[in-house]
XYZ file of C-alpha atoms in Angstrom:
331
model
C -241.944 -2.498 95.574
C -243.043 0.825 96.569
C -242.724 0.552 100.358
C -239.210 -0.244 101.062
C -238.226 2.922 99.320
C -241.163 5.402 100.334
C -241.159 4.754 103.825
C -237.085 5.639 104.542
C -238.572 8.885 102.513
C -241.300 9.491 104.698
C -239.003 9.024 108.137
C -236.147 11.612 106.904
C -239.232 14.054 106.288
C -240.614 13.179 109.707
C -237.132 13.626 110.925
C -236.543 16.771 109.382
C -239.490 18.300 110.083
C -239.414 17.165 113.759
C -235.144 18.669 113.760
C -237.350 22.145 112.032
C -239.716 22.240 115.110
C -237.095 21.787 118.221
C -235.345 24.699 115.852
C -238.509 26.843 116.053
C -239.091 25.776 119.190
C -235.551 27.117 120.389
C -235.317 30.440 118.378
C -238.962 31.111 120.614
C -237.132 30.525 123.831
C -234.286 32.650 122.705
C -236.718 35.278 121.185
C -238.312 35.339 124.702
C -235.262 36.076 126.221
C -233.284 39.729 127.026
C -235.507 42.180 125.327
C -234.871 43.609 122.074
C -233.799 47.186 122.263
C -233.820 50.058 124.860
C -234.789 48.974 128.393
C -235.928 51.601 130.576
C -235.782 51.410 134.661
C -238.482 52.977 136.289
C -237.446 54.163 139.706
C -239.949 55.773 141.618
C -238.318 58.281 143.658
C -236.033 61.246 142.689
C -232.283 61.209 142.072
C -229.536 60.173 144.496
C -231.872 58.117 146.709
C -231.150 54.894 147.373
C -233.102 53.135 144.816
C -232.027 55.458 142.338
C -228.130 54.846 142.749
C -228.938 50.829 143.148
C -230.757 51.340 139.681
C -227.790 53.178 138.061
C -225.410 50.317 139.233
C -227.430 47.387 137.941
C -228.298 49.461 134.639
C -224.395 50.052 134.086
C -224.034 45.878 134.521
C -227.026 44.721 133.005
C -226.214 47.094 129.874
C -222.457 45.448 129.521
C -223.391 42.382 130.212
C -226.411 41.769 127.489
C -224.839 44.194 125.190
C -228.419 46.627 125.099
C -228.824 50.249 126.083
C -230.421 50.193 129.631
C -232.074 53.478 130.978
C -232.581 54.822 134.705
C -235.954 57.315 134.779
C -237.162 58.835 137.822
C -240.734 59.351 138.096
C -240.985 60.257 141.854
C -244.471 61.026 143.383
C -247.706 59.794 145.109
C -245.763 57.228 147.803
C -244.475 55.082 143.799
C -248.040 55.486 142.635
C -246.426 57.410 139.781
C -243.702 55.340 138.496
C -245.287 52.304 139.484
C -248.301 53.102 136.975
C -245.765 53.523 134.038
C -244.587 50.538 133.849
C -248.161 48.670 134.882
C -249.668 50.564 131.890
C -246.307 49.814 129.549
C -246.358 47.612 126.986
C -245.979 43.763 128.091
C -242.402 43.288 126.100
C -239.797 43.775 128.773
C -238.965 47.156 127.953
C -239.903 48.819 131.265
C -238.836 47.615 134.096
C -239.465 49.353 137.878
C -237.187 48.826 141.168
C -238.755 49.836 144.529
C -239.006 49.332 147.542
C -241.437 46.060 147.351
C -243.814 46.908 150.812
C -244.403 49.976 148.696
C -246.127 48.241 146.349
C -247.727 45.853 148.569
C -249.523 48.049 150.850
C -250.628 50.721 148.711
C -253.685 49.115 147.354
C -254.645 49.151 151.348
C -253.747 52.738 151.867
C -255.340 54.115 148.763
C -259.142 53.766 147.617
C -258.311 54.052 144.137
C -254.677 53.283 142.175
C -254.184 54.228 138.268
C -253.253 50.599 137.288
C -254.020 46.795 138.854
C -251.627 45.965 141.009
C -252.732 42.308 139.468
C -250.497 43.634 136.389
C -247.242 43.820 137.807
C -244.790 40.354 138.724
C -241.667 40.415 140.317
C -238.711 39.173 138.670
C -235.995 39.224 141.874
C -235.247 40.781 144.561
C -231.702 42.854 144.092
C -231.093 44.151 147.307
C -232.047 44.964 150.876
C -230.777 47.469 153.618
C -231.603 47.250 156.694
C -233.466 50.151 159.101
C -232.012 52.315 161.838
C -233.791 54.135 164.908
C -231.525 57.526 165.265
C -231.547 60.679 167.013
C -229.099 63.445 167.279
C -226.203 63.344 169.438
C -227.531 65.711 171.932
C -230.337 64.310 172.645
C -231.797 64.101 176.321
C -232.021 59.919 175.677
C -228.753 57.897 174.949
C -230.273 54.501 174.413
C -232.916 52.697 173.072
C -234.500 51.943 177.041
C -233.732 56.210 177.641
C -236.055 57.172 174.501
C -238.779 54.786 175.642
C -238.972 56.085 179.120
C -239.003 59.767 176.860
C -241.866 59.109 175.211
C -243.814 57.843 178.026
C -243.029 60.276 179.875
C -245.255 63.058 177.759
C -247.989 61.886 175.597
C -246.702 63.782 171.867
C -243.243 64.703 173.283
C -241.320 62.437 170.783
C -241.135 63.427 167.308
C -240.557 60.604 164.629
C -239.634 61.750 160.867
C -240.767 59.060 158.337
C -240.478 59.055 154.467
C -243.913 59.423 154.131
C -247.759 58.115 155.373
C -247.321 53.850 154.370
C -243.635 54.357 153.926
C -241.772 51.304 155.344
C -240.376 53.581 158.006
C -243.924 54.757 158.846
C -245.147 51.242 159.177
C -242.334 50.590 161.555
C -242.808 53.428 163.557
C -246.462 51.952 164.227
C -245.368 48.678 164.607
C -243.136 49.822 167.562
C -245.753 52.298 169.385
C -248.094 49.385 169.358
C -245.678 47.161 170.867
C -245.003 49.627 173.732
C -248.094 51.104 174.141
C -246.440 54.443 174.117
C -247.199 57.576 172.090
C -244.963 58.780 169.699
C -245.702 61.244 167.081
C -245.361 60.378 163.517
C -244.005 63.297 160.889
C -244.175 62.335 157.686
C -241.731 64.316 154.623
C -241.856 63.886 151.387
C -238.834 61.519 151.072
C -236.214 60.649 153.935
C -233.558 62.957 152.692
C -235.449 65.505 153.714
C -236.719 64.033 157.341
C -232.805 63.266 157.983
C -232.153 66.761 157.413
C -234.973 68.208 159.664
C -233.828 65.700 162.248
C -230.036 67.473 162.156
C -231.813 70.799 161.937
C -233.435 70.182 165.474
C -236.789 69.824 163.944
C -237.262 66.119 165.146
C -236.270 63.739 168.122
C -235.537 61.163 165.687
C -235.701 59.570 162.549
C -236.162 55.850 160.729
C -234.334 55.459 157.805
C -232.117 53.176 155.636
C -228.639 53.318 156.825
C -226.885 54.273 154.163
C -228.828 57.633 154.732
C -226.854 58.383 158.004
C -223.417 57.159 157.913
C -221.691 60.064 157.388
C -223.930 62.224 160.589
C -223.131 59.114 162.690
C -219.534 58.799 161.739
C -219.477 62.393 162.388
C -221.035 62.431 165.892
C -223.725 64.215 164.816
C -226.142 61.386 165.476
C -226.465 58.854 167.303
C -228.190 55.098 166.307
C -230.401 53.865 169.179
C -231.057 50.425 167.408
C -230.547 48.486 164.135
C -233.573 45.987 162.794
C -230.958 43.278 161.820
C -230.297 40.299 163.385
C -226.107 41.169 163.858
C -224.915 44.095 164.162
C -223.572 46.346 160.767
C -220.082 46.190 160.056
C -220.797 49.853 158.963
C -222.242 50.983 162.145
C -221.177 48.352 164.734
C -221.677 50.593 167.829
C -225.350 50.507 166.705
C -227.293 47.239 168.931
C -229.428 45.412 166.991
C -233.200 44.921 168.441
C -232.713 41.793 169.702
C -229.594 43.703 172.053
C -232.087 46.254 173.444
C -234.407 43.506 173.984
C -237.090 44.432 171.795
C -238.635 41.816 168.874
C -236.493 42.054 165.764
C -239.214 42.604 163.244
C -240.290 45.973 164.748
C -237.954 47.687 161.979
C -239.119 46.416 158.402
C -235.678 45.981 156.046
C -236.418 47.345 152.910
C -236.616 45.511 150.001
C -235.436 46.589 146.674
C -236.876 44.704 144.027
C -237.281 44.443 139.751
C -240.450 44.085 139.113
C -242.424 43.856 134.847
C -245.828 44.021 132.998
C -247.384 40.369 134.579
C -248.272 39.616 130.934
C -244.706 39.331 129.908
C -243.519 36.118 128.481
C -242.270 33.643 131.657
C -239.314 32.958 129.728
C -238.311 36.768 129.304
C -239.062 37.283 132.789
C -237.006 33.925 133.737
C -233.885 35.220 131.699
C -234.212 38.855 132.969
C -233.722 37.314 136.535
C -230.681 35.110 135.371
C -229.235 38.535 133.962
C -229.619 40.346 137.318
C -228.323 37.387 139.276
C -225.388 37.200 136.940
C -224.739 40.966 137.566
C -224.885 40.801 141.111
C -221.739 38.070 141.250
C -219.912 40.968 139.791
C -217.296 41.791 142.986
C -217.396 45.320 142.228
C -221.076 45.457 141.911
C -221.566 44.806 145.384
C -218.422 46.053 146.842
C -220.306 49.278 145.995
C -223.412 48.337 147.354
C -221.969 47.288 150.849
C -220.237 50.748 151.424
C -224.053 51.459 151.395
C -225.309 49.333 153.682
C -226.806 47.260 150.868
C -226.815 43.862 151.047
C -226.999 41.837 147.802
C -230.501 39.357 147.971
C -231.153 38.093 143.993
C -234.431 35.893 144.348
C -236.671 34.078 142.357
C -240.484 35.564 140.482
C -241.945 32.899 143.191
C -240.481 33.825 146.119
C -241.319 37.602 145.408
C -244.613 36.359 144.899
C -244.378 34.031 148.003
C -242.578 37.426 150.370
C -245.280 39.932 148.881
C -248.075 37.543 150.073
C -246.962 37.478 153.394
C -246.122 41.212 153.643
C -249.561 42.180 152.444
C -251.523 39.412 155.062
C -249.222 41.310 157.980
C -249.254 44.907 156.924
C -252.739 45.167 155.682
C -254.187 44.188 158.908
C -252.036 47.111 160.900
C -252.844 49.735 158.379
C -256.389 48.921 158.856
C -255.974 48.169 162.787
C -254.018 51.873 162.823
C -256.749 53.287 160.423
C -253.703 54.629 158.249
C -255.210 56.105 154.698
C -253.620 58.332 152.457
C -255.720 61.225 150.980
């Protein structure tokens, strides 16, 4: 007599109890979701640069969009080594996010003996947005083309002056990748930044200069300088006097596009990093969102954590082997 009426008993337990788990088991997924209060974006280089101004726009969307306060910081310095350490050494919650340039952070472990974090404790969470690199010189220059430069610099060992962002800088790895190609000699300057090569290239202190687009619109739009070649595969709508490298007939991997990309502590739970990844790629299908990056030369490119992963594993087999090849090092 006791069976037919216990065991209905023990199934609604069982059934409750199983109901009580899959509720659990959801309030963890959502609790692993957008972080809880402020989240801070690390961005490695000083304000007004490129990844500074993508930050800002993504903060302003990500901040309406999951209804939290979302904070740019600059923490320029040491090629990212600065910024890139703050949010390595940050607490694994979510809270502190960085977006750089993602070569940056592959290569430096190669150009540097010793870094103030792991590198193993950073994981990307998308890639936001890349922009593609230009070759330019001033208008007056005694070369016109891509073909007139070459014949420049081989026509002088040292006589063609190059301004890069910096020793390891995507531009400076470019610049090697094309001397090698040639054979030629062309000498590398290195500023602390691109704004400030740009500028020394319109002062007359450089022959030319490789940089981001978006950094020389307005001088080429001007007249004031001229674009040799573009490392895409068509040519810009922003800048479509400018031949790609295919055009000029050189390989068109010799300029490296640069990659901005979101990257978080690697101990962070998957499913935070997972829905901070849906967030961005839900804020980049916002029209006016990238609208404003394209009158930048920024082209929206939302990824996945494994094909970071997957992208950062071929950048670092490639690059590693020409920093060591060029003997690059930074002090």
């Amino acid at each position: 007599m006791v069976w037919p009426f216990t065991f209905p008993r023990l199934g609604r337990i069982l059934l409750w109890t199983s109901i009580g788990a899959l509720a659990l088991a959801a309030n963890g997924s959502r609790a692993q979701g957008w972080p809880t209060g402020p989240v801070s974006i690390v961005v490695p280089s000083s304000p007004g640069s490129g990844p500074d101004v993508l930050a800002r726009s993504l903060g302003e969307r990500l901040a309406a969009t999951t209804q939290s306060t979302v904070i740019v910081e600059n923490k320029p310095g040491a090629n990212g080594v600065i910024g890139t350490a703050a949010v390595a050494n940050a607490p694994p919650n979510g809270s502190a996010l960085l977006l750089y340039d993602r070569l940056t952070l592959t290569v430096n472990p190669a150009l540097l003996a010793k870094l103030p974090y792991n590198p193993k404790d950073l994981v990307g969470v998308t890639d936001v947005a890349s922009v593609d690199l230009v070759f330019v010189c001033r208008a007056n220059a005694p070369y016109k083309t891509w073909d007139e430069m070459l014949a420049f610099a081989r026509g002088k060992a040292g006589a063609l002056t190059v301004g890069t962002a910096g020793i390891g800088s995507v531009h400076h790895l470019s610049l090697e990748l094309i001397k090698r190609h040639y054979g030629i000699s062309m000498v590398d300057v290195p500023y602390r930044g691109i704004a400030p090569a740009v500028a020394g290239l319109l002062s007359g202190e450089l022959g030319c200069v490789i940089t981001g687009q978006e950094t020389v619109l307005e001088h080429i739009r001007s007249g004031r300088l001229r674009a040799l070649a573009i490392g895409a595969a068509q040519r810009s709508p922003l800048l479509p006097d400018a031949p790609t490298l295919r055009e000029v007939g050189a390989p068109d991997d010799l300029l490296i596009p640069t990659h901005f990309t979101l990257f978080v502590h690697a101990a962070t739970p998957r499913g935070m990093v997972e829905r901070m990844q849906e967030k961005v790629a839900e804020a980049l299908r916002n029209r006016a969102l990238t609208d404003r990056f394209a009158e930048r030369g920024l082209i929206v490119a939302p990824s996945s954590p494994d094909q970071v992963a997957q992208a950062m594993a071929r950048e670092q087999e490639r690059f590693t082997k020409l920093i060591r090849d060029a003997g690059i090092k930074m002090e």
